[in-house]
JSON list of C-alpha atoms in Angstrom, two decimals:
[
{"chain": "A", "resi": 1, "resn": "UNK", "atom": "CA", "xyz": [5.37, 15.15, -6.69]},
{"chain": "A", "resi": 2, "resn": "UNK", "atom": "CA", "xyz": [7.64, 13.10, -4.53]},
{"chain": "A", "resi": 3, "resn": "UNK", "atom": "CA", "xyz": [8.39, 9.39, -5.32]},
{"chain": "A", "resi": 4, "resn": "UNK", "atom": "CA", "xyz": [9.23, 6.29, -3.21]},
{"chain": "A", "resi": 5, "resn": "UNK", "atom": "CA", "xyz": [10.34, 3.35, -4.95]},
{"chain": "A", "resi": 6, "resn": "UNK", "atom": "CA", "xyz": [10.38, 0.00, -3.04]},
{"chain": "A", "resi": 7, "resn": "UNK", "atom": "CA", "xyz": [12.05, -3.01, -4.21]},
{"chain": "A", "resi": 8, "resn": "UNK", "atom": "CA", "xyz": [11.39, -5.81, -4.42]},
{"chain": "A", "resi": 9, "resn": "UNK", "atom": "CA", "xyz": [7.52, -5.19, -4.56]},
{"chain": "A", "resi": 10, "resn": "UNK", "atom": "CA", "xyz": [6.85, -9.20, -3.13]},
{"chain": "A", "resi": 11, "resn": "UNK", "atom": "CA", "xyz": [9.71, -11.49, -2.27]},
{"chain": "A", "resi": 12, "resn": "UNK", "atom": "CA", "xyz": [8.68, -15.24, -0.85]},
{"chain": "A", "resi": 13, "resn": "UNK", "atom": "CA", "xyz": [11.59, -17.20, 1.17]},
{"chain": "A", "resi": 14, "resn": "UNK", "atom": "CA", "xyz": [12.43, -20.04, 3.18]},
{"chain": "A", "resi": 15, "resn": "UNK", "atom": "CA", "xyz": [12.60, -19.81, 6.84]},
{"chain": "A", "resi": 16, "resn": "UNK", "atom": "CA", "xyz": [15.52, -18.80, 8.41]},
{"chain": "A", "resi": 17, "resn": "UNK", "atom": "CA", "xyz": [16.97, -16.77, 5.51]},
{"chain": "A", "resi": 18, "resn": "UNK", "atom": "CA", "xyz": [17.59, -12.98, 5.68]},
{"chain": "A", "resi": 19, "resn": "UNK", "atom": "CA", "xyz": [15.52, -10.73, 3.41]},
{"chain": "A", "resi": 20, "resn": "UNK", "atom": "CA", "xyz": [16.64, -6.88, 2.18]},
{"chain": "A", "resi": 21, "resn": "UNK", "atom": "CA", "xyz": [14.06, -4.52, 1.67]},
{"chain": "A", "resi": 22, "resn": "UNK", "atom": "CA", "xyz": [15.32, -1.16, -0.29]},
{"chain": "A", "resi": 23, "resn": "UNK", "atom": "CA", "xyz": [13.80, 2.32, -0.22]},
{"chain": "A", "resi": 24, "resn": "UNK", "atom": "CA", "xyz": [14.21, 5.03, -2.20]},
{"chain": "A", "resi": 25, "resn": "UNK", "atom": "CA", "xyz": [13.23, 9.02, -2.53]},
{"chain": "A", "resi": 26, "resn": "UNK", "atom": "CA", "xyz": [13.53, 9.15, -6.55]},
{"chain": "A", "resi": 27, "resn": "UNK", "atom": "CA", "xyz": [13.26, 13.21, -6.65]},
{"chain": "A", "resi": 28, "resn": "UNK", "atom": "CA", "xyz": [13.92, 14.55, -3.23]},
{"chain": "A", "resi": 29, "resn": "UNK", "atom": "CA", "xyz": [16.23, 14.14, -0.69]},
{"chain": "A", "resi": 30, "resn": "UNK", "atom": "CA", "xyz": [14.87, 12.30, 2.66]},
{"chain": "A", "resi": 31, "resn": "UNK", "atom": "CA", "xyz": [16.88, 12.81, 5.99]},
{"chain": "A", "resi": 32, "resn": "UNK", "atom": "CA", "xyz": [14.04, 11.20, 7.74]},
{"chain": "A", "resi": 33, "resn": "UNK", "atom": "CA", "xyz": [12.41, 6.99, 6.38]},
{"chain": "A", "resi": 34, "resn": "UNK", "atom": "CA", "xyz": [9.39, 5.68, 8.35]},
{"chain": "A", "resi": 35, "resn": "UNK", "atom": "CA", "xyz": [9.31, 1.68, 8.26]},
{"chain": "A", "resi": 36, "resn": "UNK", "atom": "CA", "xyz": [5.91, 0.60, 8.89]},
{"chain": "A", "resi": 37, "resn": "UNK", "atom": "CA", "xyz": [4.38, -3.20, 8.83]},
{"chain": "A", "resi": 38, "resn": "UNK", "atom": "CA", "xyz": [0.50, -4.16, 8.25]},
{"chain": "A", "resi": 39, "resn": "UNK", "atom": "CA", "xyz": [-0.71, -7.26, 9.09]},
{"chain": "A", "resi": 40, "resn": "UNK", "atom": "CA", "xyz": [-4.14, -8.02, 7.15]},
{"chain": "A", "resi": 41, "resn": "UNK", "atom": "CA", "xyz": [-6.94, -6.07, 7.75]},
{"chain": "A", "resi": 42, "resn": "UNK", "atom": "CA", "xyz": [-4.86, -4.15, 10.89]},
{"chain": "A", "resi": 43, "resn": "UNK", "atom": "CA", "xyz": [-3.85, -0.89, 10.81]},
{"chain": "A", "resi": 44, "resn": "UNK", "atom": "CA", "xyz": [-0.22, 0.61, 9.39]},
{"chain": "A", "resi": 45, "resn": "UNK", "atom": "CA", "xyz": [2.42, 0.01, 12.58]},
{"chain": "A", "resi": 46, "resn": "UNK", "atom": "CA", "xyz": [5.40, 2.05, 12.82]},
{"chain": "A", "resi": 47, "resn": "UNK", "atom": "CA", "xyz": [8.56, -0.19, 13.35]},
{"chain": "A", "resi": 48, "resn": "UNK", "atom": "CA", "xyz": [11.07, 2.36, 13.21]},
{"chain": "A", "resi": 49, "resn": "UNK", "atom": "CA", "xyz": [12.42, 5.41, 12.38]},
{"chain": "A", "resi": 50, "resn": "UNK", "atom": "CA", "xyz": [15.59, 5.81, 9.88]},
{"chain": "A", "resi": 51, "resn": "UNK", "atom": "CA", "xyz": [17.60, 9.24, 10.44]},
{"chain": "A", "resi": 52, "resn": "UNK", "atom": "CA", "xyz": [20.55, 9.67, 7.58]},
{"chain": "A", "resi": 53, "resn": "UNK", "atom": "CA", "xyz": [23.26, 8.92, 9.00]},
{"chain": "A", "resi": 54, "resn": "UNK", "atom": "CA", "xyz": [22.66, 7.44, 12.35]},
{"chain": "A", "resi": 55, "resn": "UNK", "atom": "CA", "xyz": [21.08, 4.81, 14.23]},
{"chain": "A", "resi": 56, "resn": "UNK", "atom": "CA", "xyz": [17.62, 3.63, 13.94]},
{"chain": "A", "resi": 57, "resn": "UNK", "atom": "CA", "xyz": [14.95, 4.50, 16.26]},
{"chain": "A", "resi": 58, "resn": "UNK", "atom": "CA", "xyz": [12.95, 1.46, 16.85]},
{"chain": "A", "resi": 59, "resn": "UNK", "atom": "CA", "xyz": [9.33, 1.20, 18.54]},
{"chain": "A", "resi": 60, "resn": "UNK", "atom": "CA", "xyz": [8.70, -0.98, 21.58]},
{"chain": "A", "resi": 61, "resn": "UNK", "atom": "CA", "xyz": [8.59, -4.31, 20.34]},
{"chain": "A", "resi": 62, "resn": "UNK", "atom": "CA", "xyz": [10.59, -4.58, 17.67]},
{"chain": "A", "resi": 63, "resn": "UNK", "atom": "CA", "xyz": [13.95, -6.66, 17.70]},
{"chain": "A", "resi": 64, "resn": "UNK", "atom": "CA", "xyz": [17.00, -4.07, 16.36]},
{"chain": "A", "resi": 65, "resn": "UNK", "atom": "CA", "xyz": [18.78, -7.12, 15.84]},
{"chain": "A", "resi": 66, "resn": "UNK", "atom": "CA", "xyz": [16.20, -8.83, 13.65]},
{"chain": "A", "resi": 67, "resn": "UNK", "atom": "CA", "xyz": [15.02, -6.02, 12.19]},
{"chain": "A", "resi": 68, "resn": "UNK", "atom": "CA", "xyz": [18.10, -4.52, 10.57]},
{"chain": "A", "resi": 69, "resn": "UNK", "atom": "CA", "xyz": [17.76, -0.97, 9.03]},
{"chain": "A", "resi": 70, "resn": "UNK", "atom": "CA", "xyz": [20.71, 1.12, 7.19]},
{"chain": "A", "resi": 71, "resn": "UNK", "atom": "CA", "xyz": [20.25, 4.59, 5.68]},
{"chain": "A", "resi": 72, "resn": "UNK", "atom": "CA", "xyz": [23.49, 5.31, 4.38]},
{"chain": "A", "resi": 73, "resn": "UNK", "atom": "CA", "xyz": [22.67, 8.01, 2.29]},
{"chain": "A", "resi": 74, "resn": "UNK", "atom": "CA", "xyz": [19.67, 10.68, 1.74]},
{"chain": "A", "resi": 75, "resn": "UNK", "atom": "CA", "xyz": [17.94, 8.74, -1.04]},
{"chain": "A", "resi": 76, "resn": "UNK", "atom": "CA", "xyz": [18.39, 5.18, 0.64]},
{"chain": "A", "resi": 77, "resn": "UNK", "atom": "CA", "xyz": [17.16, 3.62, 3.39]},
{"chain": "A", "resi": 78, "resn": "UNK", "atom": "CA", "xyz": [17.50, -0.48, 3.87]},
{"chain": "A", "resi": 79, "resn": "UNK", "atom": "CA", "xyz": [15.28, -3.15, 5.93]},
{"chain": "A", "resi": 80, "resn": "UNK", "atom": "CA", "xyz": [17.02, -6.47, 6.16]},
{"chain": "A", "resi": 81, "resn": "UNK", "atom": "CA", "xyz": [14.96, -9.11, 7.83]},
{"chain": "A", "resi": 82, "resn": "UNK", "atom": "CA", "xyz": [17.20, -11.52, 9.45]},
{"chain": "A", "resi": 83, "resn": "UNK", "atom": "CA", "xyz": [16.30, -14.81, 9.79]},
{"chain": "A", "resi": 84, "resn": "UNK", "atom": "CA", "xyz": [13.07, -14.64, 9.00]},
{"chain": "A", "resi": 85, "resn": "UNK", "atom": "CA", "xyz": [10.47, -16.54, 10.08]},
{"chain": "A", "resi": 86, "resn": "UNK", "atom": "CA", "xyz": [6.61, -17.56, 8.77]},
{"chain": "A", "resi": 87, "resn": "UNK", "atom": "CA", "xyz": [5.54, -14.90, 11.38]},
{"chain": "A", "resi": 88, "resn": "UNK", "atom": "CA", "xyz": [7.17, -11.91, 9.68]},
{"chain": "A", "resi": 89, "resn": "UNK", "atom": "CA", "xyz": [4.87, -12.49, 6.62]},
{"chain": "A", "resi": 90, "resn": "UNK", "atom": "CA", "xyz": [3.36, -8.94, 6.40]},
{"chain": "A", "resi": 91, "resn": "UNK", "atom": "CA", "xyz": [3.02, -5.97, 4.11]},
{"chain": "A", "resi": 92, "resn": "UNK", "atom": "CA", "xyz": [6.24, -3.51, 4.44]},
{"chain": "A", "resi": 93, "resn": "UNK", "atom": "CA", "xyz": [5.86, -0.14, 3.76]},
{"chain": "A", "resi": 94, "resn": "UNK", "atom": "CA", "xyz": [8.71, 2.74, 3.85]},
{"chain": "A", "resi": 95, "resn": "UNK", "atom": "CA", "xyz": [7.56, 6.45, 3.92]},
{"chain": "A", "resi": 96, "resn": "UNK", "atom": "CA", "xyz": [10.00, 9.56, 3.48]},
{"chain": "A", "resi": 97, "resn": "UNK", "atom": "CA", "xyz": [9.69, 13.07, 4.50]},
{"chain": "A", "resi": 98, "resn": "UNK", "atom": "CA", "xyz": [11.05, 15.75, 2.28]},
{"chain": "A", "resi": 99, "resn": "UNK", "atom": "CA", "xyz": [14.22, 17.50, 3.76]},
{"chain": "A", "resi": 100, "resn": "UNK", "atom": "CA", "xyz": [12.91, 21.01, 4.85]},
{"chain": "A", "resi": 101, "resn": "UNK", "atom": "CA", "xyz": [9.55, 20.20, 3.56]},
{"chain": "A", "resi": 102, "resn": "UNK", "atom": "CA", "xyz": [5.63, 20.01, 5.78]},
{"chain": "A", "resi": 103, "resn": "UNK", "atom": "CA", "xyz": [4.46, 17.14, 7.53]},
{"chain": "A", "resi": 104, "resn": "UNK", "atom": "CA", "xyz": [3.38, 15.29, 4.45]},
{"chain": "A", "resi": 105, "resn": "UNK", "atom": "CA", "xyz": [5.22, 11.82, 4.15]},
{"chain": "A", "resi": 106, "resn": "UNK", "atom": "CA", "xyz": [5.22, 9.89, 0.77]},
{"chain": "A", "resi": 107, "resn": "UNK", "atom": "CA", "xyz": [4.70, 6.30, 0.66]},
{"chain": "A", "resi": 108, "resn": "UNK", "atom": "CA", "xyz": [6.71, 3.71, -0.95]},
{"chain": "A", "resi": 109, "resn": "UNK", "atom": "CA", "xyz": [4.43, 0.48, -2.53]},
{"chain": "A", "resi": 110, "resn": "UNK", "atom": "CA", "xyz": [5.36, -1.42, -0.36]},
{"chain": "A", "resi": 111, "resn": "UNK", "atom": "CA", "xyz": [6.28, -5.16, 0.05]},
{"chain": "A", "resi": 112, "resn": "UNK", "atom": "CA", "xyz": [4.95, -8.24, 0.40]},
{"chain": "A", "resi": 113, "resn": "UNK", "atom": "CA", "xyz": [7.62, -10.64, 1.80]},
{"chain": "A", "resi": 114, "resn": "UNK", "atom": "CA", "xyz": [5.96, -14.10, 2.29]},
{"chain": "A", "resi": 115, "resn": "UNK", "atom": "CA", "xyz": [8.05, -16.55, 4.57]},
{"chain": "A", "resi": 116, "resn": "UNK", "atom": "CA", "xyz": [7.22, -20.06, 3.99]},
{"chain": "B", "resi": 1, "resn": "UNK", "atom": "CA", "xyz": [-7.95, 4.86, 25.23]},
{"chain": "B", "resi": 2, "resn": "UNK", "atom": "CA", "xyz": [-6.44, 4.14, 22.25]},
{"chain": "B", "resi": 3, "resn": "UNK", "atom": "CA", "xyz": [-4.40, 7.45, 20.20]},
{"chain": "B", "resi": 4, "resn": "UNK", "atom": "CA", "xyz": [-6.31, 6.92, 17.58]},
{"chain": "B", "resi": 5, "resn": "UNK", "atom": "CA", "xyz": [-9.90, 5.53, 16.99]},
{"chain": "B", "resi": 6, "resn": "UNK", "atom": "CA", "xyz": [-11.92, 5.05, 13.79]},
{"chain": "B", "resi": 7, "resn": "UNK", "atom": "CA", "xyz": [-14.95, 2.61, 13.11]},
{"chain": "B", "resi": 8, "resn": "UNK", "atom": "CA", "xyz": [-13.91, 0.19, 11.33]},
{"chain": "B", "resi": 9, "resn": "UNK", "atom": "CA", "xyz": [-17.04, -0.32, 9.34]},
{"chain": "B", "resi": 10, "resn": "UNK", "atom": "CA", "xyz": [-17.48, -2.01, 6.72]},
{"chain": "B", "resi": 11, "resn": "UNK", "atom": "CA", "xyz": [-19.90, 1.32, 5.74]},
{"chain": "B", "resi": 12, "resn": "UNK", "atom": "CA", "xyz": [-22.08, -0.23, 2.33]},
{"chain": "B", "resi": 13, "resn": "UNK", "atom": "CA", "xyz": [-23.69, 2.58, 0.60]},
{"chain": "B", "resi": 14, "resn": "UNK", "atom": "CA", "xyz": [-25.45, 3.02, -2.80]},
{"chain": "B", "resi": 15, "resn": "UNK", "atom": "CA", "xyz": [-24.02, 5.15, -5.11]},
{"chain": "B", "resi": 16, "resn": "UNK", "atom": "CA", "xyz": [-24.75, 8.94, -4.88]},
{"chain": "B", "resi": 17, "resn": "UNK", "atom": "CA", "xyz": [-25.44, 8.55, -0.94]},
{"chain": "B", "resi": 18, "resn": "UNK", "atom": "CA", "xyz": [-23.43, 10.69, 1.05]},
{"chain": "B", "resi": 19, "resn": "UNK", "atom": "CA", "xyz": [-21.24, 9.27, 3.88]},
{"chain": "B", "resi": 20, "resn": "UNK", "atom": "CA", "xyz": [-18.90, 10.30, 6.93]},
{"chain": "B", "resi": 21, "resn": "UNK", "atom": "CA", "xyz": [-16.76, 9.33, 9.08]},
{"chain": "B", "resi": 22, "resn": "UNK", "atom": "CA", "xyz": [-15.68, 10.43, 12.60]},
{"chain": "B", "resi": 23, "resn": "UNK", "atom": "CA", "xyz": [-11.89, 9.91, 13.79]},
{"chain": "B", "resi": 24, "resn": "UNK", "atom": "CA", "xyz": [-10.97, 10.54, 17.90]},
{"chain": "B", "resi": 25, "resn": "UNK", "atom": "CA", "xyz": [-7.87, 11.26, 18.83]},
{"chain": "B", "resi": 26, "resn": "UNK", "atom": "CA", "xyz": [-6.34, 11.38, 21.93]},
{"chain": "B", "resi": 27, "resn": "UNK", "atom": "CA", "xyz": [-2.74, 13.13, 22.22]},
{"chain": "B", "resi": 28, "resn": "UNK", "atom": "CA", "xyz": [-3.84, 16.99, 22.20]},
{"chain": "B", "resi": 29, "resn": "UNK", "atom": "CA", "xyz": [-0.05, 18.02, 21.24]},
{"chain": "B", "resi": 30, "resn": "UNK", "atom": "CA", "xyz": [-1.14, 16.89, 17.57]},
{"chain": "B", "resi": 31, "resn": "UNK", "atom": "CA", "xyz": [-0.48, 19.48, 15.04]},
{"chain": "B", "resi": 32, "resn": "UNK", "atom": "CA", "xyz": [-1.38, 17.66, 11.62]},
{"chain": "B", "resi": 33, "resn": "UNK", "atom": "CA", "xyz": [-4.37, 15.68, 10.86]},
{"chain": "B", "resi": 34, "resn": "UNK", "atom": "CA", "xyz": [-4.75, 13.94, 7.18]},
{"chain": "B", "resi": 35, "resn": "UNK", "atom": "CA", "xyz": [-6.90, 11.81, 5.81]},
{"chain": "B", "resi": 36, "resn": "UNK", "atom": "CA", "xyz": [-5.29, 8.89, 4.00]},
{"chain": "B", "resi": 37, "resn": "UNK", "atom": "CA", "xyz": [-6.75, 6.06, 1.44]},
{"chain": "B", "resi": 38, "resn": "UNK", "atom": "CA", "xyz": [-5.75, 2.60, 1.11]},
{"chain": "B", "resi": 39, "resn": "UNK", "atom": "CA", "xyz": [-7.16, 0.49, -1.32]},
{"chain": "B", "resi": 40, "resn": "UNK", "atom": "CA", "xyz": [-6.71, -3.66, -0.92]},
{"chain": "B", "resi": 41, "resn": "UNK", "atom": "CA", "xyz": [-2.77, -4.57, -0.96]},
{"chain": "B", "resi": 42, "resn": "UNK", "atom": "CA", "xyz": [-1.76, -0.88, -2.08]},
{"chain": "B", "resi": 43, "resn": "UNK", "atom": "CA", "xyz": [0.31, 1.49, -0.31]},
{"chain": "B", "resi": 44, "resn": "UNK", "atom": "CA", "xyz": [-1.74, 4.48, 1.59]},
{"chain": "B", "resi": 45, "resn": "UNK", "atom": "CA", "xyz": [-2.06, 7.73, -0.10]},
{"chain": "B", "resi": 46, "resn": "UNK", "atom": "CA", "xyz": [-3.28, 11.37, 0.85]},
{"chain": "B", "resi": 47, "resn": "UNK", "atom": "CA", "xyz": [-6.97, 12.46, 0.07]},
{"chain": "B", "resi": 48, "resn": "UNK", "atom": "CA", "xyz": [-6.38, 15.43, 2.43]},
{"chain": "B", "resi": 49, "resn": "UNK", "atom": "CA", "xyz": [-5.17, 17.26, 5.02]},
{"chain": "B", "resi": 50, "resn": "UNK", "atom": "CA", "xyz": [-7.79, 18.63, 7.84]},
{"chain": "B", "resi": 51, "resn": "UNK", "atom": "CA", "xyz": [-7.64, 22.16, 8.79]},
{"chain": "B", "resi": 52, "resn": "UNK", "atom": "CA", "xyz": [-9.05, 23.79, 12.11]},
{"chain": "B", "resi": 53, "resn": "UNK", "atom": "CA", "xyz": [-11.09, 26.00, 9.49]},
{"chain": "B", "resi": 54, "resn": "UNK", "atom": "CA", "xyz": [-12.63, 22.66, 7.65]},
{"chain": "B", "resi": 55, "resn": "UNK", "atom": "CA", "xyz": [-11.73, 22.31, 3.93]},
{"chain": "B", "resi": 56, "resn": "UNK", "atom": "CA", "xyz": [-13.39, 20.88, 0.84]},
{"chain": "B", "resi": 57, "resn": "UNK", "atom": "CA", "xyz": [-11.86, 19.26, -2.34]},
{"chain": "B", "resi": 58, "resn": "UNK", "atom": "CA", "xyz": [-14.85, 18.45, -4.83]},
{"chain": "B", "resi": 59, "resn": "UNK", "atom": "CA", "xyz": [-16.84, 15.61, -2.98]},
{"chain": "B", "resi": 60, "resn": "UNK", "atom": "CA", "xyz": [-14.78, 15.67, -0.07]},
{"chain": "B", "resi": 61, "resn": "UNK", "atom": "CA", "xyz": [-14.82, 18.06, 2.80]},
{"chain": "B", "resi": 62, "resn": "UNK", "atom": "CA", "xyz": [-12.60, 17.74, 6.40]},
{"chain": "B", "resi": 63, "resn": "UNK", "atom": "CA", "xyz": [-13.12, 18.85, 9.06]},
{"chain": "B", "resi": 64, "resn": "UNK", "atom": "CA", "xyz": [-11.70, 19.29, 12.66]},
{"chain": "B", "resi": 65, "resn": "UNK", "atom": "CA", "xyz": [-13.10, 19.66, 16.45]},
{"chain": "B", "resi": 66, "resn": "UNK", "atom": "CA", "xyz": [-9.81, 20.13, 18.68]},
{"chain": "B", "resi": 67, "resn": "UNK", "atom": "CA", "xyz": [-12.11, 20.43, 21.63]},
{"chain": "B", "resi": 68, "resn": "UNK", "atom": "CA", "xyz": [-13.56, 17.47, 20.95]},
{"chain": "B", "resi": 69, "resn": "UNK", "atom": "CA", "xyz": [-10.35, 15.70, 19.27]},
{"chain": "B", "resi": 70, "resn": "UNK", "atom": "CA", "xyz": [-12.07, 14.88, 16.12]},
{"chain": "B", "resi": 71, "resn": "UNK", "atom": "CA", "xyz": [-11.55, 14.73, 13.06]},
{"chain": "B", "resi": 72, "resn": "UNK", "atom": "CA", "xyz": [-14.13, 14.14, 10.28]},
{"chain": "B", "resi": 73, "resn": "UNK", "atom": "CA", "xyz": [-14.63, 13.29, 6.45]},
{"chain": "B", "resi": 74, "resn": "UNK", "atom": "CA", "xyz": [-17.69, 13.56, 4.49]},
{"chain": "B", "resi": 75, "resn": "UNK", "atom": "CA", "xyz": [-18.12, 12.16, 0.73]},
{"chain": "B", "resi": 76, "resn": "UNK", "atom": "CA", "xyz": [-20.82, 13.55, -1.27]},
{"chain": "B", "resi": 77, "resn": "UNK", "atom": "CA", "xyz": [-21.93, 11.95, -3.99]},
{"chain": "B", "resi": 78, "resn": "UNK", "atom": "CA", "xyz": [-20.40, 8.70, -3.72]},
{"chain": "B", "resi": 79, "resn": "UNK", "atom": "CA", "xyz": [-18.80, 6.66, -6.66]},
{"chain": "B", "resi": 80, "resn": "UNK", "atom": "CA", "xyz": [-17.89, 3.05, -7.04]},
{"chain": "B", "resi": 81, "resn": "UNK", "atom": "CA", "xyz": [-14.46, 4.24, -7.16]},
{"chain": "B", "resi": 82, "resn": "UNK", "atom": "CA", "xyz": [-14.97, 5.54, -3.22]},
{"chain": "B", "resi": 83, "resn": "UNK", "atom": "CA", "xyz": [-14.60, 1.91, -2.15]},
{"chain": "B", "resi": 84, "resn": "UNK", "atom": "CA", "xyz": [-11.44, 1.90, 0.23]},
{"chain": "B", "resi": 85, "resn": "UNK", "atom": "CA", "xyz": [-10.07, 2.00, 3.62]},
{"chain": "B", "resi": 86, "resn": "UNK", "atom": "CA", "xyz": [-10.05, 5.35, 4.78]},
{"chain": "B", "resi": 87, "resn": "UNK", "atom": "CA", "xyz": [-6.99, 6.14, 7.28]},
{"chain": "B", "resi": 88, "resn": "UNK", "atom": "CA", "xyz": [-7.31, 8.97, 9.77]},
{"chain": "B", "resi": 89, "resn": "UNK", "atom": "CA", "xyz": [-3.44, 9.90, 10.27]},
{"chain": "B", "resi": 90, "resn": "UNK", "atom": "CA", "xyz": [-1.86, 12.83, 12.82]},
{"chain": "B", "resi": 91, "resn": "UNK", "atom": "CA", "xyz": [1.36, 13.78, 13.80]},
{"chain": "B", "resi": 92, "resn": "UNK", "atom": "CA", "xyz": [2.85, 15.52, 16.55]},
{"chain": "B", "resi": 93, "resn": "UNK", "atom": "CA", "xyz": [5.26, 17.63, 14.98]},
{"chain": "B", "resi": 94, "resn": "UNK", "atom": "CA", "xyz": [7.98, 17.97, 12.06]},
{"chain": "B", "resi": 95, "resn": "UNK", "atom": "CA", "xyz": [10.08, 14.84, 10.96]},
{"chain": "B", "resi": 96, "resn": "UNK", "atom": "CA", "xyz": [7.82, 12.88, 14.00]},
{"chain": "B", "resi": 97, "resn": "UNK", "atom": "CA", "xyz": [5.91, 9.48, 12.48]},
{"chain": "B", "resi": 98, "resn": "UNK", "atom": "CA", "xyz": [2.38, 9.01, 11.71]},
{"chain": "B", "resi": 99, "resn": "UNK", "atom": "CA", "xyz": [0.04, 7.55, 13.78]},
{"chain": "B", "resi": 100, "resn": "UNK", "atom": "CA", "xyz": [-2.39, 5.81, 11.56]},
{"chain": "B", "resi": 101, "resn": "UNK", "atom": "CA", "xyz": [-6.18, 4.62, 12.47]},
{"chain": "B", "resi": 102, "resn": "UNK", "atom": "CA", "xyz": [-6.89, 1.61, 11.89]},
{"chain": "B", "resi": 103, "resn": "UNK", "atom": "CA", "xyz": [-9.72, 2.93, 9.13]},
{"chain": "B", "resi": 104, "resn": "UNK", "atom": "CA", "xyz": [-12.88, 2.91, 8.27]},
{"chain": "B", "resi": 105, "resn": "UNK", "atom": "CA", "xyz": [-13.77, 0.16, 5.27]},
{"chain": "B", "resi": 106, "resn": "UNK", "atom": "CA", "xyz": [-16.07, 2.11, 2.79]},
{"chain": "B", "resi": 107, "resn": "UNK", "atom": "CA", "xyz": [-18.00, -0.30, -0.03]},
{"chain": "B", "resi": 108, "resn": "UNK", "atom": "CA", "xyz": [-19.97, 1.70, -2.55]},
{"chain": "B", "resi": 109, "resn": "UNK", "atom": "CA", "xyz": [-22.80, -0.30, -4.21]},
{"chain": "B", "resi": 110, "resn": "UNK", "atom": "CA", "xyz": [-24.15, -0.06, -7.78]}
]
């Protein structure tokens, strides 16, 4: 089946210092990355949406400019958290949809980025 | 109302019992229903999609009501292993995002 790596799986930090998140397809080609934050115990939220290529399509309420995202290629997509802040402690989760493929979307492991 | 609704539970059931869950939804454009699991700090992963027709894999069977914008899950049989957060995902349409639920906690008791 289709793999998503995520790395780094946790990552703690000091206020005010920029954090890169990295997601992968391993086997399959992705034109299309989901970025998607949980909080404890609250549901999966979309932050935005990560077209090869091109710009980032962010959801209402998330900062572009904080929340950095780069998918340079079809097996990459990048989440840089930019001055991060004790607030942005969450649970970050990239999916991928295969190129051509269903609706299915496959699920990185996410990370756990802990800003202290 | 909210586009997608689950009760969050916690549902505690013995093993064996048999258990289900209801999921509303309220954009009627959605194509693709699936049921997702999340166990503590782990990524989400698909148990199954939901056909219009219903559909059953082993203990599990889906089913869904677009006249009533419902979805549904029912676990037979239930094991320790059960115990997770059941997600009720849909999307609208090709390379559009998922639109989780906030889920339904399920604890299955010895």
């Amino acid at each position: 089946g289709a793999v998503v790596s995520q790395h780094p799986s946790w990552v703690i930090c000091k206020s005010g210092t920029s954090v890169k998140i990295e997601c992968r397809s391993l086997d399959f080609q992705a034109t299309t990355m989901f970025w998607y934050r949980q909080f404890p115990k609250q549901s999966l939220m979309l932050m935005a949406t990560s077209n090869e290529g091109s710009k980032a399509t962010y959801e209402q309420g998330v900062e572009k400019d904080k929340f950095l995202i780069n998918h340079a290629s079809l097996t990459l997509s990048t989440l840089t958290v930019t001055s991060a802040h004790p607030e942005d402690s969450s649970f970050y989760i990239c999916s991928a949809t295969v190129a051509g493929g269903a609706n299915e979307q496959f699920f990185g492991p996410g990370t756990r980025l802990t800003v202290l | 109302r909210k586009e997608v609704e689950q009760d969050p539970g916690p549902f505690n059931v013995p093993e064996g019992a048999t258990v289900a869950f209801n999921c509303t939804y309220s954009n009627s454009a959605s194509q693709s229903f699936f049921w997702y699991r999340q166990d503590c700090r782990k990524e989400p992963k698909l148990l199954m999609s939901v056909y219009s027709s219903g559909n059953e894999d082993g203990r599990f069977t889906a089913q869904l009501n677009r006249a009533s914008q419902y979805i549904s899950l029912l676990i037979r049989d239930s094991k320790l292993s059960d115990s997770a957060t059941y997600l009720c995902v849909f999307v609208s349409s090709g390379n559009t995002p998922l639109v989780f639920g906030k889920g339904t906690r399920l604890s299955v008791i010895a």
